[in-house]
PDB file of C-alpha atoms in Angstrom:
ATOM      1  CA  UNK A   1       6.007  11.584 -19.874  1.00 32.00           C
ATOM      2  CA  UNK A   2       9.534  10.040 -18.893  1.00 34.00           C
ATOM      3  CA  UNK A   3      12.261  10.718 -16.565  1.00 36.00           C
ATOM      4  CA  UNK A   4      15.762  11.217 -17.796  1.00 34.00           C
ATOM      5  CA  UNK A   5      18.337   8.871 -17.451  1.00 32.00           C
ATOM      6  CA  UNK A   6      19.750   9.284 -13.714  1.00 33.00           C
ATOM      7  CA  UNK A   7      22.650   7.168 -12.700  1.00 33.00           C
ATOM      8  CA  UNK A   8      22.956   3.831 -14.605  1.00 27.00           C
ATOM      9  CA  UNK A   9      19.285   2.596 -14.724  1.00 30.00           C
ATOM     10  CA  UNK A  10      16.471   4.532 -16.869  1.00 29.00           C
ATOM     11  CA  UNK A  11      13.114   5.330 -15.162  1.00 31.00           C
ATOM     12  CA  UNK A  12      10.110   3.851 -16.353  1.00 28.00           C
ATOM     13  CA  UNK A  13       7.620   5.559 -18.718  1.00 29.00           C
ATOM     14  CA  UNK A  14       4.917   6.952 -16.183  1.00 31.00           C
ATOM     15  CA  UNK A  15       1.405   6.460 -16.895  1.00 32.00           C
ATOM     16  CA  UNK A  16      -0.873   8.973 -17.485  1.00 30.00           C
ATOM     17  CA  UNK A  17      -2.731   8.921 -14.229  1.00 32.00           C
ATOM     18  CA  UNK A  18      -1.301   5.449 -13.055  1.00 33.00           C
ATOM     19  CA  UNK A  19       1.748   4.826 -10.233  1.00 34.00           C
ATOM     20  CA  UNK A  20       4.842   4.060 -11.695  1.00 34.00           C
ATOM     21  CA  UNK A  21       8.025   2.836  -9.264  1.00 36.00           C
ATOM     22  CA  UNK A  22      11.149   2.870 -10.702  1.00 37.00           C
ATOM     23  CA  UNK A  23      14.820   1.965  -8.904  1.00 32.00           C
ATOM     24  CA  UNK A  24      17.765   3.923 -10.126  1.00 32.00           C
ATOM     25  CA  UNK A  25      21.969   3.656  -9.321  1.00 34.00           C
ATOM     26  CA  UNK A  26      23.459   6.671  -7.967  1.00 34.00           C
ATOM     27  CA  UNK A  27      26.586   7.256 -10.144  1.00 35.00           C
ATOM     28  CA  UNK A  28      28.490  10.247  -8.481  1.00 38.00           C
ATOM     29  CA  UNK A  29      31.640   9.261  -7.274  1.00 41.00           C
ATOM     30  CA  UNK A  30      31.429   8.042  -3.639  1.00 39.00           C
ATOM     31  CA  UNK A  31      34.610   7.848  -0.848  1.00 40.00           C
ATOM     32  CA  UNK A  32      36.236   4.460  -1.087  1.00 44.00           C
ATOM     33  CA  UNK A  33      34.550   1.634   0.004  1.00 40.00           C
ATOM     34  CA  UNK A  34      31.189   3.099   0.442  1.00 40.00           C
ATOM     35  CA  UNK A  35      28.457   1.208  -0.340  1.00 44.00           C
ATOM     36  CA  UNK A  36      26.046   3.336  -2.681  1.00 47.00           C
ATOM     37  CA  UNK A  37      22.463   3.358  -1.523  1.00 50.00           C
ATOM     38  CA  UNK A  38      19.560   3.547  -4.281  1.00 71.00           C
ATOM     39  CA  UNK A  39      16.552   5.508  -3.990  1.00 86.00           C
ATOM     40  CA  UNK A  40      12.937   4.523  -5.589  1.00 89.00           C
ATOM     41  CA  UNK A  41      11.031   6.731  -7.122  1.00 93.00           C
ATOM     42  CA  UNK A  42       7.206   6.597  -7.362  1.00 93.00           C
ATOM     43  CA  UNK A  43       5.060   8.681  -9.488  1.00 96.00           C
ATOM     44  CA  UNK A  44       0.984   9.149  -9.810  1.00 97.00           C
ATOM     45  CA  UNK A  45      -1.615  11.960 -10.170  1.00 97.00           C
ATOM     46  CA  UNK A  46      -4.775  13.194  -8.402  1.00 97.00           C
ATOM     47  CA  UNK A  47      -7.555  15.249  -9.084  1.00 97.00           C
ATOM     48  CA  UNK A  48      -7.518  18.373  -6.464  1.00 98.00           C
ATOM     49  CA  UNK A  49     -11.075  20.418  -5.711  1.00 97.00           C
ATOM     50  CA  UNK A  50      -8.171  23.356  -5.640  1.00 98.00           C
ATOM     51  CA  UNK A  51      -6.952  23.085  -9.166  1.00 96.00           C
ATOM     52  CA  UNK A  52      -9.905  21.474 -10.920  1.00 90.00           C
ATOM     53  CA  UNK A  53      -9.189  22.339 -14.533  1.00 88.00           C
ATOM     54  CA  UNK A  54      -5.717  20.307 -14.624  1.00 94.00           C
ATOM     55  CA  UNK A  55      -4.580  17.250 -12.895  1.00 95.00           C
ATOM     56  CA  UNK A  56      -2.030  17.121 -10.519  1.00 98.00           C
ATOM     57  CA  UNK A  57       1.052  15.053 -10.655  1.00 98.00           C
ATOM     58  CA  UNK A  58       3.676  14.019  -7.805  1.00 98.00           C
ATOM     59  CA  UNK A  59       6.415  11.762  -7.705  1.00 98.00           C
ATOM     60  CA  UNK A  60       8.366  10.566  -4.314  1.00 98.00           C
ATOM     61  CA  UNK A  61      11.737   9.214  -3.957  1.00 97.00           C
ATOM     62  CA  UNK A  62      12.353   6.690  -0.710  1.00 96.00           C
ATOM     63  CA  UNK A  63      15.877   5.765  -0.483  1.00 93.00           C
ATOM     64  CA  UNK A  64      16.952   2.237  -0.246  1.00 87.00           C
ATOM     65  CA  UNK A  65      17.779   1.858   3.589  1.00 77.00           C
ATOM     66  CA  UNK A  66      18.881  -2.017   3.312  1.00 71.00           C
ATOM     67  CA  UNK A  67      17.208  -4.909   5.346  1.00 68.00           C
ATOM     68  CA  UNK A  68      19.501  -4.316   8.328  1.00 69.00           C
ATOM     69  CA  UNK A  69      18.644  -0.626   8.105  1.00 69.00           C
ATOM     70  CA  UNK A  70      16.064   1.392  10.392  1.00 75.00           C
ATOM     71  CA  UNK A  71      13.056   0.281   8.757  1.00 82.00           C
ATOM     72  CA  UNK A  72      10.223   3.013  10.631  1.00 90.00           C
ATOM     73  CA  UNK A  73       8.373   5.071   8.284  1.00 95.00           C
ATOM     74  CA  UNK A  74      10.404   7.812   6.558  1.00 97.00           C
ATOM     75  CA  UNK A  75      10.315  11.515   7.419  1.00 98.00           C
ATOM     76  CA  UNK A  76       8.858  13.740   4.448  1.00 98.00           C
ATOM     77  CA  UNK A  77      11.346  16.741   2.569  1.00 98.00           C
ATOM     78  CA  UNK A  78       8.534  18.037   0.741  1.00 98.00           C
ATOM     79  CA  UNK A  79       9.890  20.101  -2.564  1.00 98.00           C
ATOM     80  CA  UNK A  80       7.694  23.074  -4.580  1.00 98.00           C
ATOM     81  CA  UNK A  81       8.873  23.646  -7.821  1.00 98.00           C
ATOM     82  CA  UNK A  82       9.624  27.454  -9.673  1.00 98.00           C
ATOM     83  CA  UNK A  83       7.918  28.833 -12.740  1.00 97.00           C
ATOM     84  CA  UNK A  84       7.998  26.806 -15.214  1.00 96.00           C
ATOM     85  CA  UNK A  85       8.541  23.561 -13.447  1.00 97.00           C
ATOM     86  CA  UNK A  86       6.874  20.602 -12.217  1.00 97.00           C
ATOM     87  CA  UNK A  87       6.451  18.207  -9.865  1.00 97.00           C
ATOM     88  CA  UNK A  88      10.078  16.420 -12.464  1.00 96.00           C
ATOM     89  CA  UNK A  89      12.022  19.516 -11.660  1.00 96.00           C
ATOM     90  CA  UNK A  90      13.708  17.853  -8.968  1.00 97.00           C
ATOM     91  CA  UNK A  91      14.530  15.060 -10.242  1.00 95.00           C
ATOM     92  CA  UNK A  92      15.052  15.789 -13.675  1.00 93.00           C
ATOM     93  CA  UNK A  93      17.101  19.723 -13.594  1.00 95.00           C
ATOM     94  CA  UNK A  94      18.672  18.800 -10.325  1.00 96.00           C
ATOM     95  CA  UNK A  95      19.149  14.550 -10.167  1.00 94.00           C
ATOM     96  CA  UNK A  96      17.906  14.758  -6.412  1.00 97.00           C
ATOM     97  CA  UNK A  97      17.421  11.117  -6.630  1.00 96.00           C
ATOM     98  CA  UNK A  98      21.048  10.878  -6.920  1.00 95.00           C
ATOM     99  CA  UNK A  99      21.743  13.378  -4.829  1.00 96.00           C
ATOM    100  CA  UNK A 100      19.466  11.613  -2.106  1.00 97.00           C
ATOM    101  CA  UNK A 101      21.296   8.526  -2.433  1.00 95.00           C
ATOM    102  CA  UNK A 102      24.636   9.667  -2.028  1.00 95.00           C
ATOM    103  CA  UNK A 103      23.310  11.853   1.205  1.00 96.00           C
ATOM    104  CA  UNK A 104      21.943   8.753   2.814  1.00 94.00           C
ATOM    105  CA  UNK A 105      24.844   6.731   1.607  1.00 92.00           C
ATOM    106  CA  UNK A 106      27.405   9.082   3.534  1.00 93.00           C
ATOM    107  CA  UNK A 107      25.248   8.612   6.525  1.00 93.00           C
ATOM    108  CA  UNK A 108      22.999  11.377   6.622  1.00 95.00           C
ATOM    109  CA  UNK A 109      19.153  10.299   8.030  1.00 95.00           C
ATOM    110  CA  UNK A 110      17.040   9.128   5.341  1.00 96.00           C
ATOM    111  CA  UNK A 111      13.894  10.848   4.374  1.00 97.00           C
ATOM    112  CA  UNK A 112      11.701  10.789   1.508  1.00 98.00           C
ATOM    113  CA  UNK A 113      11.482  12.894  -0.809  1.00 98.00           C
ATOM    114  CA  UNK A 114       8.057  14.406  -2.460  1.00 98.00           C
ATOM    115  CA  UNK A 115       6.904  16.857  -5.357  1.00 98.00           C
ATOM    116  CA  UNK A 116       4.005  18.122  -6.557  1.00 98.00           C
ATOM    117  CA  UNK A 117       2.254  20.050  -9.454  1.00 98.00           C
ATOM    118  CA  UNK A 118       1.909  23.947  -9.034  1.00 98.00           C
ATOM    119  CA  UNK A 119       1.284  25.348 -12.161  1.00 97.00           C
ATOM    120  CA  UNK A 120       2.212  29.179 -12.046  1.00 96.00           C
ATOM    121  CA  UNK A 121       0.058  29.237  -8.986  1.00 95.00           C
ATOM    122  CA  UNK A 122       2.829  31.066  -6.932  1.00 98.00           C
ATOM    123  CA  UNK A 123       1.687  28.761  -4.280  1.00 98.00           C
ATOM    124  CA  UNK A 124      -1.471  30.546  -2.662  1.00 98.00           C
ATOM    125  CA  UNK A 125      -4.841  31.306  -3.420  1.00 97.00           C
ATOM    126  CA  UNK A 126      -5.436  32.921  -6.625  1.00 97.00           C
ATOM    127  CA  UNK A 127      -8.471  35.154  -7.655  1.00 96.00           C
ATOM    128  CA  UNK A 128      -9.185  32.011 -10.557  1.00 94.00           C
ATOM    129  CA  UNK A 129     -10.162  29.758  -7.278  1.00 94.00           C
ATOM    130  CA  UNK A 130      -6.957  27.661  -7.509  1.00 97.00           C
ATOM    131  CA  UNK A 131      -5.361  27.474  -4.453  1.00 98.00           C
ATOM    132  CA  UNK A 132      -2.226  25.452  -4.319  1.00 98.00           C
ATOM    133  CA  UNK A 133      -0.939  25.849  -1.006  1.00 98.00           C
ATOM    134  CA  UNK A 134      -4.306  24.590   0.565  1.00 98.00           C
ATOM    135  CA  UNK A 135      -3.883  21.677  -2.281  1.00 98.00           C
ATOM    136  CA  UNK A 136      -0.510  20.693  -0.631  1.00 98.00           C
ATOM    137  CA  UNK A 137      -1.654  20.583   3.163  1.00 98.00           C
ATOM    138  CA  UNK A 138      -5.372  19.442   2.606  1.00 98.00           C
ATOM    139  CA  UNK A 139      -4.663  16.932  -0.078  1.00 98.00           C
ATOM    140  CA  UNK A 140      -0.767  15.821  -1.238  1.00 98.00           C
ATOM    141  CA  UNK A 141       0.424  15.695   2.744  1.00 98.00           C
ATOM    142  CA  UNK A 142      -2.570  13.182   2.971  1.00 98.00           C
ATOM    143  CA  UNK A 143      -1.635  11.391   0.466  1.00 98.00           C
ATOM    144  CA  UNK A 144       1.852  11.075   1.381  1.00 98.00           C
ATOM    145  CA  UNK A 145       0.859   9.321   5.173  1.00 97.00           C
ATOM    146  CA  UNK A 146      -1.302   6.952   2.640  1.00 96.00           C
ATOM    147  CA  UNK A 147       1.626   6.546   0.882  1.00 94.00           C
ATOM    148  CA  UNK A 148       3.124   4.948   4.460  1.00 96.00           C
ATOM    149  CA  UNK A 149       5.327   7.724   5.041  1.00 97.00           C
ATOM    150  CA  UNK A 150       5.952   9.925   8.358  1.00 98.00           C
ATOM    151  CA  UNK A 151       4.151  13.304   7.531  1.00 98.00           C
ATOM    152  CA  UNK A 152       4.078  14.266  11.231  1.00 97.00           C
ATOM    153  CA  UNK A 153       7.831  14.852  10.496  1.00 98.00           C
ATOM    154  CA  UNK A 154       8.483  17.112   7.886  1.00 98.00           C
ATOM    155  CA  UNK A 155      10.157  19.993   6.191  1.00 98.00           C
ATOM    156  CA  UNK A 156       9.547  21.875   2.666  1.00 98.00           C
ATOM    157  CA  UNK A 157      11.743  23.578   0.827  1.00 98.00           C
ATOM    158  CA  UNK A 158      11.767  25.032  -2.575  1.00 98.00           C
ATOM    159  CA  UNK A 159      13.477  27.033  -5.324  1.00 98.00           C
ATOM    160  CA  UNK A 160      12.634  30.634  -7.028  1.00 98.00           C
ATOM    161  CA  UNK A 161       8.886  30.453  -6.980  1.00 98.00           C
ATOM    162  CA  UNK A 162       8.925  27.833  -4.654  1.00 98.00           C
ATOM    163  CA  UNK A 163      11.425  28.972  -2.296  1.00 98.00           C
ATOM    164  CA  UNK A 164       8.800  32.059  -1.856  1.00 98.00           C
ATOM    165  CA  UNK A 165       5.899  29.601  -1.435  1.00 98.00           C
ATOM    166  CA  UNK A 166       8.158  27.583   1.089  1.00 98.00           C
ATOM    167  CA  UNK A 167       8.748  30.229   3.196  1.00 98.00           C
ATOM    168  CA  UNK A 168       4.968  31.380   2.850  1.00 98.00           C
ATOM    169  CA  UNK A 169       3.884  28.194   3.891  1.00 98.00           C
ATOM    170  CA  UNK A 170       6.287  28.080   6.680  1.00 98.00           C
ATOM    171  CA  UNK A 171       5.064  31.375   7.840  1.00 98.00           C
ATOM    172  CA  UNK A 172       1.875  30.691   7.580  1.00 97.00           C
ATOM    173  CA  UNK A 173       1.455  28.421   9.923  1.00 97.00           C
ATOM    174  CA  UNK A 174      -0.197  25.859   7.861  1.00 95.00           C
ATOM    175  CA  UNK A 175       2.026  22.593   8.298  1.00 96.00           C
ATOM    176  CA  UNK A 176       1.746  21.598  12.706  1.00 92.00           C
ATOM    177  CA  UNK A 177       4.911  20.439  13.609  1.00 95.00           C
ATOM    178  CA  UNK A 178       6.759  21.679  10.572  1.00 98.00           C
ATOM    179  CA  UNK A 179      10.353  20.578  11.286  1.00 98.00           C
ATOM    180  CA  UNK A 180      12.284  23.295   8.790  1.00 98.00           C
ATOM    181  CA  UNK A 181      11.923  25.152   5.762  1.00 98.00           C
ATOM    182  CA  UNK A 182      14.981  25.562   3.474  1.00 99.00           C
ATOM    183  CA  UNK A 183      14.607  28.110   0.199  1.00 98.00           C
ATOM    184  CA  UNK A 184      16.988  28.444  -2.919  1.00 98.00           C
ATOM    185  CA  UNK A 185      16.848  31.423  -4.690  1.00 98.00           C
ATOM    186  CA  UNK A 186      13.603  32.241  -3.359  1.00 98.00           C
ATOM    187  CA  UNK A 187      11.787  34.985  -5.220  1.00 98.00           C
ATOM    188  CA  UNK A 188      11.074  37.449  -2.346  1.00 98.00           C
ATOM    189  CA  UNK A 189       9.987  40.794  -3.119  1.00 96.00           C
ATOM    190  CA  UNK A 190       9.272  43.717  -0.227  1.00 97.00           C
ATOM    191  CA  UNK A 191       7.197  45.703  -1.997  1.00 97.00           C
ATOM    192  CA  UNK A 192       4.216  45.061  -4.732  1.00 97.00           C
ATOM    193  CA  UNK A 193       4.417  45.802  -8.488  1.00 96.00           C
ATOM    194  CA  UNK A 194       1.524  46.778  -9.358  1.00 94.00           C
ATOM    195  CA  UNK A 195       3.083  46.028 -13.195  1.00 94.00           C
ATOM    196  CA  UNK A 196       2.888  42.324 -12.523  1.00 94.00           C
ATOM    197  CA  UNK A 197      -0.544  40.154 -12.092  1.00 93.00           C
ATOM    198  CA  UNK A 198       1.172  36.353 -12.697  1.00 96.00           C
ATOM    199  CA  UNK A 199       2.554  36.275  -8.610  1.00 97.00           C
ATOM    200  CA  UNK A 200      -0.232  38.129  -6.683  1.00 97.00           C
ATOM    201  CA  UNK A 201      -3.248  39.816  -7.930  1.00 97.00           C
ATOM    202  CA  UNK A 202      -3.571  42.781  -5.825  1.00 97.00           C
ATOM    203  CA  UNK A 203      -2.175  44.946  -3.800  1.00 97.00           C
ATOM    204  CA  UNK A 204      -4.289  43.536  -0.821  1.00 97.00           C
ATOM    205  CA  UNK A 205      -3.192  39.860  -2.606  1.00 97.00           C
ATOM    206  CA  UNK A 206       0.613  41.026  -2.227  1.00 98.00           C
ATOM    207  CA  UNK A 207      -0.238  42.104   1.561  1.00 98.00           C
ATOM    208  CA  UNK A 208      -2.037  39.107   2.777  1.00 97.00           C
ATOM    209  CA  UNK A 209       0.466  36.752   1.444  1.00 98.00           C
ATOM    210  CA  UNK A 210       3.855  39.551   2.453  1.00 98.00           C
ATOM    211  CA  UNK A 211       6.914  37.063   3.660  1.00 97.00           C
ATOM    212  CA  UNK A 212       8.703  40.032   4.565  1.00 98.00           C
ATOM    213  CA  UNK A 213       5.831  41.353   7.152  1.00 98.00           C
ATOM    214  CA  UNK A 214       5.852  37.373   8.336  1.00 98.00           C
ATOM    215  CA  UNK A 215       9.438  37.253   9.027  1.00 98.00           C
ATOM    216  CA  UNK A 216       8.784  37.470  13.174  1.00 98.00           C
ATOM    217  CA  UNK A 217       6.667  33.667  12.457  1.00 98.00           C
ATOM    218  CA  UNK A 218       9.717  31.910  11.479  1.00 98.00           C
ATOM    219  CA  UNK A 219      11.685  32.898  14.719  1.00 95.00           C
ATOM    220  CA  UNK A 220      11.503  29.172  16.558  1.00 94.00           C
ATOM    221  CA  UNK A 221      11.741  27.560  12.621  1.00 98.00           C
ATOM    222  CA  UNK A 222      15.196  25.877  11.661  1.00 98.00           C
ATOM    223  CA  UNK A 223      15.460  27.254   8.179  1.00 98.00           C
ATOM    224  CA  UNK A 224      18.103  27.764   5.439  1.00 98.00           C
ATOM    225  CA  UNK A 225      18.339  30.098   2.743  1.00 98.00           C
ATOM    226  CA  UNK A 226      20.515  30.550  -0.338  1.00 98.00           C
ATOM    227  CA  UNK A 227      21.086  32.394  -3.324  1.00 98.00           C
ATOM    228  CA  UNK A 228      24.018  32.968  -6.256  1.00 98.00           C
ATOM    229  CA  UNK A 229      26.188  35.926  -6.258  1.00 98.00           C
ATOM    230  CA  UNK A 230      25.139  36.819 -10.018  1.00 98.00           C
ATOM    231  CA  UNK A 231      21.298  36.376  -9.366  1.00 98.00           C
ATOM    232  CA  UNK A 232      19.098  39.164 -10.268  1.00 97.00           C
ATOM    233  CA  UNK A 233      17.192  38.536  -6.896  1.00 98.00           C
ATOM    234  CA  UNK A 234      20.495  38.667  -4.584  1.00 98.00           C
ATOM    235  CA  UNK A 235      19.992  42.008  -2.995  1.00 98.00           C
ATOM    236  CA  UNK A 236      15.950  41.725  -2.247  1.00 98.00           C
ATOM    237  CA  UNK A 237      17.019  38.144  -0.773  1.00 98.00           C
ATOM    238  CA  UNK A 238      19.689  39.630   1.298  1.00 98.00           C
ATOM    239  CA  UNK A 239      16.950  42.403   1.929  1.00 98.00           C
ATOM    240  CA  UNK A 240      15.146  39.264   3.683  1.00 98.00           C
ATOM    241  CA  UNK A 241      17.808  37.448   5.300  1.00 98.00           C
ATOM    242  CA  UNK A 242      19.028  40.350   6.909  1.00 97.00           C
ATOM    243  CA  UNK A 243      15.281  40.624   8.652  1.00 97.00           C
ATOM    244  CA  UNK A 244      14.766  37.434   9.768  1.00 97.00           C
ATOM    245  CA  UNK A 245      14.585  36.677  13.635  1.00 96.00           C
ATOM    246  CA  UNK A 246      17.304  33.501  15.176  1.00 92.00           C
ATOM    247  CA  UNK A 247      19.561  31.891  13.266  1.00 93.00           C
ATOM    248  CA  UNK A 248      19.605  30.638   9.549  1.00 96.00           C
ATOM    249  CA  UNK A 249      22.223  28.816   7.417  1.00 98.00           C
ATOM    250  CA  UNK A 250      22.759  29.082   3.952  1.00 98.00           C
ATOM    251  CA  UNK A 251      24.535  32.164   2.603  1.00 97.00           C
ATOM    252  CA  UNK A 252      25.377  33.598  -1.256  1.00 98.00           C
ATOM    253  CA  UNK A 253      27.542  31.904  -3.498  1.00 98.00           C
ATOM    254  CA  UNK A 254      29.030  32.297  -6.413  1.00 98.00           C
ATOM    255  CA  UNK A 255      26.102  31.310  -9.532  1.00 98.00           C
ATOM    256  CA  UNK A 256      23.208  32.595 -10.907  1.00 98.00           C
ATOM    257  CA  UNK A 257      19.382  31.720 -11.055  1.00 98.00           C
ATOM    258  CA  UNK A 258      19.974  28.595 -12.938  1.00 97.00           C
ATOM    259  CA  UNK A 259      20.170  24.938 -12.412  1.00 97.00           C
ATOM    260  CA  UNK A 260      23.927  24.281 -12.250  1.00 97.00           C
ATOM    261  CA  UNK A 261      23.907  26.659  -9.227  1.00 98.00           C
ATOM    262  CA  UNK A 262      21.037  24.628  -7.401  1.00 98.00           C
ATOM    263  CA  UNK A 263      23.014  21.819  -8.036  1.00 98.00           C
ATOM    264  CA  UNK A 264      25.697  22.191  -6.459  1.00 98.00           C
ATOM    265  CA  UNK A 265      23.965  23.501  -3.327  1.00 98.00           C
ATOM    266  CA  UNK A 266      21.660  20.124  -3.260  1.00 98.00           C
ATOM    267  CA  UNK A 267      23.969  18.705  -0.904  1.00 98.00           C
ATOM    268  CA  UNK A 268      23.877  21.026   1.795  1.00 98.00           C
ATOM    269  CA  UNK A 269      20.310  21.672   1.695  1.00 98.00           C
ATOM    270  CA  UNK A 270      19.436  17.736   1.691  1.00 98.00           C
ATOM    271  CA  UNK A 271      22.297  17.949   5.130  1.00 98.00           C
ATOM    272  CA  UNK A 272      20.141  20.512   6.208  1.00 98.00           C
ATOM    273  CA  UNK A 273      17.047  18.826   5.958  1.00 98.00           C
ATOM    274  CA  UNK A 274      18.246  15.165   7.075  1.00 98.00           C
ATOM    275  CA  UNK A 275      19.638  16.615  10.128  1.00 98.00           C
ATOM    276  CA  UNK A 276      16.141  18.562  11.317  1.00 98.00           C
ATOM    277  CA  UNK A 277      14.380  15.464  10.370  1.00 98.00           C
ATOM    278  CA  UNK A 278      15.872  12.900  12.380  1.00 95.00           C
TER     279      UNK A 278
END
């Protein structure tokens, strides 16, 4: 299993169950006379009592802060992936190592940045047993404080499948002290189809786990939310913006349900985050 190449430096082949840390350059162009930051990125697996049939692999980015910089441990943007996807999505599809380093470079706070295996989970408790969302707050955020970093500040945030199982999670209640919750293209639906059995399995399944019906729980809850102009989920995302209690950033622009459109909303969502987690 290997990274792509991100900026100038290539990642190091992970090991199957081992740690790997690898250091790469961010190479987007940066204002003049800017210093560019790096960002490490570590990688290992687990074995979770939640999904016990597959392991379970993460990775974390920690941006280079410099030895004059603030040196506390980092606050924790904790990404779930969509269908499909892994715990590389991030880093791979969307270069959100880069995109980390060039947000802490232009001054934004530094955090960390963490993923995690899913599967097609749709990030709650399934009928098979698995149970992904109490793998992420029993197990992964634990690991993560082992890991040094500052889990009593963080946010999550996620795209498609895991923009939905962001703002579950958020709604749910199951993070104290969750600082925001940010979603891209999150696949929100207000109704159940009983047609489909891969995101809930039920009807009661659909209404115990209903983000729409848990809209009033993100009230207090900075929170973000975007989604392309040509994306078949626009209007039952607009459905859910247009429901939810305070106020919210994000907005629809022009893309689709596809990486270049994440992309080039990384920025602003890693702005978002920084800013919530200083």
């Amino acid at each position: 299993m290997e990274f792509p190449t991100l900026g100038r430096r290539r990642l190091l082949e992970l090991g199957a169950s081992g740690v790997t840390a690898a250091v790469l350059a961010a190479c987007a162009p940066v204002p003049e006379g800017l210093e560019v930051a790096t960002a490490s990125v570590h990688s290992g697996s687990f074995t979770s009592k939640f999904r016990p049939d597959t392991g379970t692999n993460w990775s974390v980015a920690v941006p280079d802060r410099g030895a004059d910089g603030d040196q506390r441990p980092l606050p924790v943007a904790l990404f779930l992936h969509g269908t499909g996807g892994d715990h590389r999505m991030i880093f791979e599809d969307l270069r959100a190592a880069d995109v980390l380093s060039q947000h802490v470079a232009g001054g934004g706070t530094p955090f960390a940045l963490a993923a995690v295996d899913g599967g097609e989970s749709w990030w709650h408790r399934r009928a098979t047993g698995t149970d992904t969302q109490a793998m992420v707050v029993e197990e992964f955020i634990p690991l993560l404080a082992g890991q040094g970093l500052d889990t009593g500040r963080l946010a999550v945030f996620g795209l498609s499948m895991g923009g939905f199982g962001a703002l579950l999670l958020a709604s749910q209640h199951r993070i104290p002290g969750l600082r925001a919750v940010a979603a891209m293209s999150p696949a929100v639906w207000s109704l159940h189809d009983a047609a489909r059995t891969d995101n809930f399995d039920s009807a009661e399944d659909f209404a115990a786990n209903d983000i729409f019906a848990l809209r009033p729980e993100l009230g207090a809850l900075p929170k973000r939310i975007d989604c392309g102009t040509s994306d078949n989920l626009l209007y039952s995302v607009k459905d859910y913006v247009s429901g939810l209690p305070g106020e919210h950033e994000g907005g629809f622009q022009e893309g689709g349900h596809d990486g270049g459109y994440w992309r080039s909303i990384l920025p602003d969502v890693f702005s978002f985050l920084g800013r919530n987690l200083a």
